[in-house]
Coordinates of N, CA, C and O in Angstrom, one line a residue:
X726 N -14.2 -39.0 26.8 CA -14.3 -38.3 28.1 C -13.8 -36.9 27.8 O -12.7 -36.7 27.3
X727 N -14.6 -35.9 28.3 CA -14.2 -34.5 28.1 C -13.2 -34.1 29.2 O -13.0 -34.9 30.2
X728 N -12.5 -33.0 29.0 CA -11.6 -32.5 30.0 C -12.3 -32.3 31.3 O -11.7 -32.6 32.4
X729 N -13.5 -31.8 31.3 CA -14.3 -31.6 32.5 C -14.5 -32.9 33.3 O -14.4 -33.0 34.5
X730 N -15.0 -34.0 32.5 CA -15.3 -35.2 33.2 C -14.0 -35.9 33.6 O -14.0 -36.7 34.6
X731 N -12.9 -35.7 32.9 CA -11.6 -36.3 33.4 C -11.2 -35.6 34.7 O -10.8 -36.3 35.6
X732 N -11.4 -34.3 34.8 CA -11.0 -33.6 36.0 C -11.9 -34.1 37.2 O -11.5 -34.3 38.3
X733 N -13.2 -34.3 36.9 CA -14.1 -34.8 38.0 C -13.7 -36.2 38.4 O -13.7 -36.5 39.6
X734 N -13.4 -37.1 37.4 CA -12.9 -38.4 37.8 C -11.6 -38.4 38.6 O -11.5 -39.2 39.5
X735 N -10.7 -37.5 38.3 CA -9.5 -37.4 39.0 C -9.8 -36.9 40.4 O -9.2 -37.4 41.4
X736 N -10.7 -35.9 40.6 CA -11.1 -35.4 41.9 C -11.7 -36.6 42.7 O -11.4 -36.7 43.9
X737 N -12.6 -37.3 42.1 CA -13.2 -38.5 42.8 C -12.2 -39.5 43.2 O -12.2 -40.0 44.4
X738 N -11.2 -39.8 42.4 CA -10.2 -40.8 42.7 C -9.3 -40.2 43.8 O -9.0 -41.0 44.8
X739 N -9.0 -39.0 43.8 CA -8.1 -38.4 44.9 C -8.9 -38.4 46.2 O -8.3 -38.6 47.2
X740 N -10.2 -38.1 46.1 CA -11.0 -38.1 47.4 C -11.1 -39.5 47.9 O -11.0 -39.8 49.1
X741 N -11.3 -40.5 47.0 CA -11.4 -41.9 47.5 C -10.0 -42.3 48.1 O -10.0 -43.0 49.1
X742 N -8.9 -41.9 47.5 CA -7.6 -42.3 48.0 C -7.4 -41.6 49.4 O -6.8 -42.3 50.3
X743 N -7.8 -40.4 49.5 CA -7.7 -39.7 50.8 C -8.5 -40.4 51.9 O -8.0 -40.7 53.0
X744 N -9.7 -40.8 51.6 CA -10.5 -41.6 52.6 C -9.9 -42.9 52.9 O -9.7 -43.3 54.0
X745 N -9.4 -43.6 51.8 CA -8.7 -44.9 52.0 C -7.5 -44.7 52.9 O -7.3 -45.5 53.9
X746 N -6.7 -43.7 52.7 CA -5.5 -43.5 53.5 C -5.8 -43.2 54.9 O -5.2 -43.7 55.8
X747 N -6.8 -42.4 55.2 CA -7.2 -42.1 56.5 C -7.7 -43.3 57.3 O -7.3 -43.6 58.4
X748 N -8.6 -44.0 56.6 CA -9.1 -45.2 57.3 C -8.1 -46.3 57.5 O -8.0 -47.0 58.5
X749 N -7.2 -46.4 56.5 CA -6.1 -47.4 56.5 C -5.2 -47.0 57.7 O -4.8 -47.9 58.5
X750 N -4.9 -45.7 57.9 CA -4.1 -45.3 59.0 C -4.7 -45.7 60.3 O -4.0 -46.1 61.3
X751 N -6.0 -45.5 60.5 CA -6.7 -45.8 61.7 C -6.6 -47.3 62.0 O -6.5 -47.8 63.1
X752 N -6.7 -48.1 60.9 CA -6.6 -49.6 61.1 C -5.2 -50.0 61.4 O -5.1 -50.8 62.4
X753 N -4.3 -49.7 60.7 CA -2.9 -50.2 60.9 C -2.3 -49.6 62.2 O -1.4 -50.2 62.7
X754 N -2.8 -48.4 62.6 CA -2.2 -47.9 63.9 C -2.9 -48.5 65.1 O -2.5 -48.3 66.2
X755 N -3.9 -49.3 64.8 CA -4.6 -50.0 65.9 C -5.7 -49.1 66.5 O -6.4 -49.5 67.5
X756 N -6.0 -47.9 66.0 CA -7.1 -47.1 66.5 C -8.4 -47.7 66.2 O -9.4 -47.5 66.9
X757 N -8.5 -48.5 65.1 CA -9.7 -49.3 64.8 C -9.2 -50.8 65.0 O -8.3 -51.2 64.3
X758 N -9.8 -51.5 65.9 CA -9.4 -52.9 66.2 C -10.1 -53.9 65.4 O -11.1 -53.6 64.7
X759 N -9.7 -55.1 65.5 CA -10.3 -56.3 64.9 C -11.8 -56.3 65.1 O -12.3 -56.1 66.3
X760 N -12.6 -56.5 64.1 CA -14.1 -56.6 64.1 C -14.8 -55.3 64.4 O -16.0 -55.3 64.5
X761 N -14.0 -54.2 64.6 CA -14.7 -52.9 64.8 C -15.4 -52.5 63.5 O -14.9 -52.6 62.4
X762 N -16.6 -51.9 63.7 CA -17.4 -51.5 62.5 C -17.0 -50.1 62.1 O -16.8 -49.2 62.9
X763 N -16.8 -50.0 60.8 CA -16.6 -48.7 60.2 C -17.9 -48.0 60.0 O -19.0 -48.6 59.9
X764 N -17.9 -46.7 59.9 CA -19.2 -46.0 59.6 C -19.7 -46.5 58.2 O -19.0 -47.0 57.4
X765 N -21.0 -46.3 58.0 CA -21.6 -46.7 56.8 C -21.0 -45.9 55.6 O -20.4 -44.8 55.9
X766 N -21.1 -46.3 54.4 CA -20.6 -45.6 53.3 C -21.3 -44.2 53.2 O -20.7 -43.2 53.0
X767 N -22.6 -44.2 53.5 CA -23.4 -43.0 53.5 C -22.8 -42.0 54.5 O -22.6 -40.8 54.2
X768 N -22.5 -42.5 55.7 CA -22.0 -41.6 56.8 C -20.6 -41.1 56.4 O -20.3 -39.9 56.6
X769 N -19.8 -42.0 55.8 CA -18.4 -41.6 55.4 C -18.5 -40.5 54.3 O -17.8 -39.5 54.4
X770 N -19.4 -40.7 53.4 CA -19.6 -39.8 52.3 C -20.0 -38.4 52.9 O -19.5 -37.4 52.5
X771 N -20.9 -38.4 53.8 CA -21.3 -37.2 54.5 C -20.2 -36.5 55.2 O -20.0 -35.3 55.2
X772 N -19.4 -37.3 56.0 CA -18.3 -36.8 56.8 C -17.3 -36.1 55.9 O -16.7 -35.1 56.3
X773 N -17.0 -36.7 54.8 CA -15.9 -36.2 53.9 C -16.5 -35.3 52.8 O -15.7 -34.8 51.9
X774 N -17.8 -35.1 52.8 CA -18.5 -34.3 51.8 C -18.2 -34.7 50.4 O -17.7 -33.9 49.5
X775 N -18.4 -36.0 50.1 CA -18.1 -36.6 48.8 C -19.4 -37.4 48.4 O -20.2 -37.7 49.3
X776 N -19.4 -37.8 47.2 CA -20.5 -38.7 46.7 C -20.3 -40.1 47.4 O -19.2 -40.5 47.7
X777 N -21.5 -40.8 47.6 CA -21.4 -42.1 48.2 C -20.6 -43.1 47.3 O -19.9 -43.9 47.9
X778 N -20.6 -42.9 46.0 CA -19.8 -43.8 45.2 C -18.3 -43.6 45.5 O -17.5 -44.5 45.4
X779 N -17.9 -42.4 45.8 CA -16.5 -42.1 46.1 C -16.1 -42.8 47.4 O -15.0 -43.5 47.5
X780 N -17.0 -42.7 48.4 CA -16.7 -43.4 49.7 C -16.7 -44.9 49.5 O -15.9 -45.6 50.1
X781 N -17.6 -45.4 48.7 CA -17.7 -46.8 48.4 C -16.4 -47.3 47.7 O -15.9 -48.4 48.0
X782 N -15.9 -46.5 46.8 CA -14.6 -46.8 46.2 C -13.5 -47.0 47.2 O -12.7 -47.9 47.1
X783 N -13.4 -46.1 48.2 CA -12.4 -46.2 49.2 C -12.6 -47.5 50.0 O -11.6 -48.2 50.3
X784 N -13.8 -47.8 50.4 CA -14.1 -49.0 51.1 C -13.7 -50.2 50.3 O -13.1 -51.2 50.8
X785 N -13.9 -50.2 49.0 CA -13.5 -51.3 48.1 C -12.0 -51.5 48.1 O -11.5 -52.6 48.1
X786 N -11.3 -50.4 48.1 CA -9.8 -50.4 48.1 C -9.3 -51.1 49.4 O -8.4 -51.9 49.4
X787 N -10.0 -50.7 50.5 CA -9.6 -51.3 51.8 C -9.9 -52.8 51.8 O -9.1 -53.6 52.3
X788 N -11.0 -53.2 51.2 CA -11.4 -54.6 51.1 C -10.4 -55.4 50.3 O -10.0 -56.5 50.6
X789 N -10.0 -54.8 49.1 CA -9.0 -55.4 48.3 C -7.7 -55.6 48.9 O -7.0 -56.6 48.7
X790 N -7.3 -54.7 49.9 CA -6.1 -54.9 50.6 C -6.2 -55.8 51.8 O -5.3 -56.1 52.5
X791 N -7.4 -56.4 52.0 CA -7.6 -57.3 53.1 C -7.7 -56.7 54.5 O -7.6 -57.3 55.5
X792 N -8.0 -55.3 54.5 CA -8.1 -54.6 55.8 C -9.5 -54.7 56.4 O -9.6 -54.5 57.6
X793 N -10.5 -54.8 55.5 CA -11.9 -54.8 56.0 C -12.6 -55.9 55.3 O -12.2 -56.4 54.2
X794 N -13.7 -56.3 55.9 CA -14.7 -57.2 55.3 C -16.0 -56.6 55.3 O -16.5 -56.1 56.3
X795 N -16.6 -56.5 54.1 CA -18.0 -55.9 53.9 C -19.0 -57.1 53.8 O -18.8 -58.0 52.9
X796 N -20.0 -57.0 54.5 CA -21.1 -57.9 54.4 C -22.5 -57.2 54.4 O -22.7 -56.3 55.2
X797 N -23.3 -57.6 53.5 CA -24.6 -57.0 53.4 C -25.4 -57.1 54.7 O -25.3 -58.2 55.3
X798 N -25.9 -56.1 55.2 CA -26.7 -56.0 56.5 C -25.8 -56.1 57.7 O -26.3 -55.9 58.8
X799 N -24.6 -56.4 57.6 CA -23.7 -56.4 58.7 C -22.7 -55.3 58.7 O -21.9 -55.1 59.6
X800 N -22.6 -54.6 57.6 CA -21.7 -53.4 57.5 C -20.3 -53.9 57.1 O -20.0 -55.0 56.8
X801 N -19.4 -52.9 57.3 CA -18.0 -53.1 57.0 C -17.2 -53.1 58.3 O -17.4 -52.2 59.1
X802 N -16.5 -54.2 58.5 CA -15.7 -54.3 59.8 C -14.2 -54.5 59.5 O -13.9 -55.0 58.4
X803 N -13.4 -54.2 60.4 CA -12.0 -54.4 60.3 C -11.7 -55.9 60.3 O -12.2 -56.6 61.2
X804 N -11.0 -56.4 59.4 CA -10.6 -57.8 59.3 C -9.8 -58.2 60.5 O -8.9 -57.4 60.9
X805 N -10.0 -59.4 61.0 CA -9.1 -59.9 62.1 C -7.6 -59.8 61.7 O -6.8 -59.5 62.6
X806 N -7.3 -60.2 60.5 CA -5.9 -60.2 60.1 C -5.3 -58.8 59.9 O -4.1 -58.7 59.9
X807 N -6.1 -57.8 59.8 CA -5.6 -56.4 59.6 C -5.3 -55.7 60.9 O -4.4 -54.8 60.9
X808 N -5.9 -56.1 62.0 CA -5.7 -55.4 63.2 C -4.3 -55.7 63.8 O -3.8 -56.8 63.8
X809 N -3.6 -54.6 64.3 CA -2.3 -54.7 64.8 C -2.4 -55.3 66.2 O -1.6 -56.1 66.7
X810 N -3.5 -54.9 67.0 CA -3.7 -55.4 68.3 C -5.1 -56.0 68.5 O -6.0 -55.5 67.8
X811 N -5.3 -56.9 69.4 CA -6.6 -57.5 69.6 C -7.5 -56.4 70.1 O -7.1 -55.4 70.8
X812 N -8.8 -56.5 69.8 CA -9.8 -55.5 70.2 C -9.8 -55.3 71.7 O -9.9 -54.2 72.2
X813 N -9.6 -56.3 72.5 CA -9.6 -56.2 74.0 C -8.4 -55.3 74.4 O -8.6 -54.5 75.4
X814 N -7.3 -55.4 73.8 CA -6.1 -54.6 74.1 C -6.4 -53.1 73.7 O -6.1 -52.2 74.5
X815 N -7.0 -52.9 72.6 CA -7.3 -51.6 72.1 C -8.3 -50.9 73.1 O -8.1 -49.8 73.5
X816 N -9.3 -51.7 73.6 CA -10.3 -51.2 74.5 C -9.6 -50.8 75.8 O -9.8 -49.7 76.3
X817 N -8.7 -51.6 76.3 CA -8.0 -51.2 77.6 C -7.1 -50.0 77.4 O -7.0 -49.2 78.3
X818 N -6.4 -49.9 76.2 CA -5.6 -48.7 76.0 C -6.4 -47.5 75.9 O -6.0 -46.4 76.4
X819 N -7.6 -47.6 75.3 CA -8.5 -46.4 75.3 C -8.9 -46.0 76.7 O -9.0 -44.8 77.0
X820 N -9.2 -47.0 77.5 CA -9.6 -46.7 78.9 C -8.5 -46.1 79.6 O -8.7 -45.2 80.4
X821 N -7.3 -46.5 79.4 CA -6.1 -46.0 80.0 C -5.9 -44.5 79.6 O -5.7 -43.6 80.5
X822 N -6.1 -44.2 78.3 CA -5.9 -42.8 77.9 C -7.0 -42.0 78.5 O -6.8 -40.9 79.0
X823 N -8.3 -42.5 78.5 CA -9.4 -41.7 79.2 C -9.1 -41.4 80.6 O -9.3 -40.3 81.1
X824 N -8.5 -42.4 81.3 CA -8.2 -42.2 82.8 C -7.1 -41.2 82.9 O -7.1 -40.4 83.8
X825 N -6.1 -41.3 82.1 CA -4.9 -40.4 82.1 C -5.4 -38.9 81.9 O -5.0 -38.0 82.6
X826 N -6.3 -38.8 80.9 CA -6.9 -37.4 80.6 C -7.7 -36.9 81.8 O -7.6 -35.8 82.2
X827 N -8.5 -37.8 82.4 CA -9.4 -37.4 83.5 C -8.6 -37.0 84.7 O -9.0 -36.2 85.5
X828 N -7.4 -37.6 84.9 CA -6.6 -37.3 86.1 C -5.5 -36.3 85.8 O -4.6 -36.1 86.6
X829 N -5.5 -35.7 84.6 CA -4.5 -34.7 84.1 C -3.1 -35.3 84.2 O -2.1 -34.6 84.6
X830 N -3.0 -36.6 83.9 CA -1.7 -37.3 83.9 C -1.0 -37.0 82.5 O -1.6 -37.1 81.5
X831 N 0.3 -36.7 82.6 CA 1.1 -36.5 81.4 C 1.2 -37.7 80.6 O 1.6 -38.8 81.1
X832 N 0.8 -37.7 79.3 CA 0.8 -39.0 78.5 C 2.2 -39.5 78.4 O 2.4 -40.8 78.3
X833 N 3.2 -38.7 78.4 CA 4.6 -39.2 78.4 C 4.9 -40.0 79.6 O 5.7 -41.0 79.5
X834 N 4.4 -39.6 80.8 CA 4.6 -40.4 82.0 C 4.0 -41.8 81.9 O 4.5 -42.8 82.3
X835 N 2.8 -41.8 81.3 CA 2.1 -43.1 81.1 C 2.9 -44.0 80.2 O 3.1 -45.2 80.5
X836 N 3.4 -43.5 79.1 CA 4.2 -44.3 78.2 C 5.5 -44.7 78.8 O 5.9 -45.9 78.7
X837 N 6.1 -43.9 79.6 CA 7.4 -44.3 80.3 C 7.1 -45.4 81.3 O 7.9 -46.3 81.4
X838 N 6.0 -45.3 82.1 CA 5.7 -46.3 83.0 C 5.4 -47.6 82.3 O 5.9 -48.7 82.7
X839 N 4.7 -47.6 81.2 CA 4.4 -48.8 80.4 C 5.7 -49.4 79.9 O 5.9 -50.6 80.0
X840 N 6.6 -48.6 79.5 CA 8.0 -49.1 79.1 C 8.7 -49.8 80.2 O 9.3 -50.9 80.0
X841 N 8.6 -49.2 81.4 CA 9.3 -49.8 82.6 C 8.6 -51.2 82.9 O 9.3 -52.2 83.1
X842 N 7.3 -51.2 82.9 CA 6.6 -52.4 83.1 C 7.0 -53.5 82.1 O 7.3 -54.7 82.5
X843 N 7.0 -53.1 80.8 CA 7.3 -54.1 79.8 C 8.8 -54.6 79.9 O 9.1 -55.8 79.8
X844 N 9.7 -53.7 80.2 CA 11.1 -54.0 80.4 C 11.3 -55.0 81.6 O 12.0 -56.0 81.5
X845 N 10.6 -54.7 82.7 CA 10.7 -55.5 83.9 C 10.2 -56.9 83.6 O 10.7 -57.9 84.0
X846 N 9.0 -56.9 82.9 CA 8.4 -58.2 82.6 C 9.4 -59.0 81.7 O 9.5 -60.2 81.9
X847 N 9.9 -58.4 80.7 CA 10.9 -59.0 79.8 C 12.1 -59.6 80.5 O 12.5 -60.7 80.3
X848 N 12.6 -58.8 81.4 CA 13.8 -59.2 82.2 C 13.5 -60.4 83.1 O 14.2 -61.4 83.2
X849 N 12.3 -60.4 83.7 CA 11.9 -61.5 84.6 C 11.6 -62.7 83.7 O 12.0 -63.8 84.2
X850 N 11.1 -62.6 82.6 CA 10.8 -63.7 81.7 C 12.1 -64.4 81.3 O 12.2 -65.6 81.2
X851 N 13.1 -63.6 81.0 CA 14.4 -64.1 80.6 C 15.1 -64.9 81.7 O 15.8 -65.8 81.5
X852 N 14.8 -64.4 83.0 CA 15.4 -65.1 84.1 C 14.5 -66.2 84.6 O 14.8 -66.9 85.6
X853 N 13.3 -66.4 84.0 CA 12.3 -67.4 84.4 C 11.8 -67.2 85.8 O 11.6 -68.1 86.5
X854 N 11.7 -65.9 86.2 CA 11.2 -65.6 87.5 C 9.7 -65.8 87.6 O 9.1 -66.1 86.6
X855 N 9.1 -65.6 88.7 CA 7.7 -65.7 88.9 C 7.0 -64.6 88.1 O 7.6 -63.6 87.7
X856 N 5.7 -64.7 87.9 CA 4.9 -63.7 87.1 C 5.0 -62.3 87.7 O 5.2 -62.2 88.9
X857 N 4.9 -61.4 86.8 CA 5.1 -60.0 87.2 C 3.7 -59.4 87.8 O 2.7 -59.7 87.3
X858 N 3.9 -58.7 88.9 CA 2.7 -58.0 89.5 C 2.9 -56.6 88.9 O 3.8 -55.8 89.3
X859 N 2.0 -56.2 88.1 CA 2.1 -54.9 87.4 C 2.1 -53.7 88.4 O 2.8 -52.7 88.1
X860 N 1.4 -53.8 89.5 CA 1.4 -52.7 90.5 C 2.8 -52.6 91.1 O 3.2 -51.5 91.5
X861 N 3.5 -53.7 91.3 CA 4.8 -53.6 91.9 C 5.8 -53.0 90.9 O 6.8 -52.4 91.3
X862 N 5.6 -53.2 89.6 CA 6.6 -52.8 88.6 C 6.6 -51.3 88.5 O 7.6 -50.7 88.2
X863 N 5.5 -50.7 88.7 CA 5.4 -49.2 88.5 C 6.0 -48.5 89.6 O 6.9 -48.1 90.0

């Protein structure tokens, strides 16, 4: 391998690692939920301005880590075991964020109210009280 081809291989590997890290971050942070479909390798390559083989290498790394499952004709999806939160919860969180943005609500207020609701629910569960009405907790 020449110095030039070694440099190209290094660039390809670093690009694949960068794509891997970004997609991994989306998965483990819950921004991509269980069974959510990732863009095609072709689309990812276009988005990152890299060769399709580089994008495919990143997807292979995600698959080897058990974060995604690739199936011919079905695409690449987030593995059930990789998701931090169930897809339904991710969907509701996204809806909450959209509603907060639409109403110009401070995101920190939303987070603080969520903490109060969770704390109240936790305290009631410890006392074995009746179920929590989320509207009353806020």
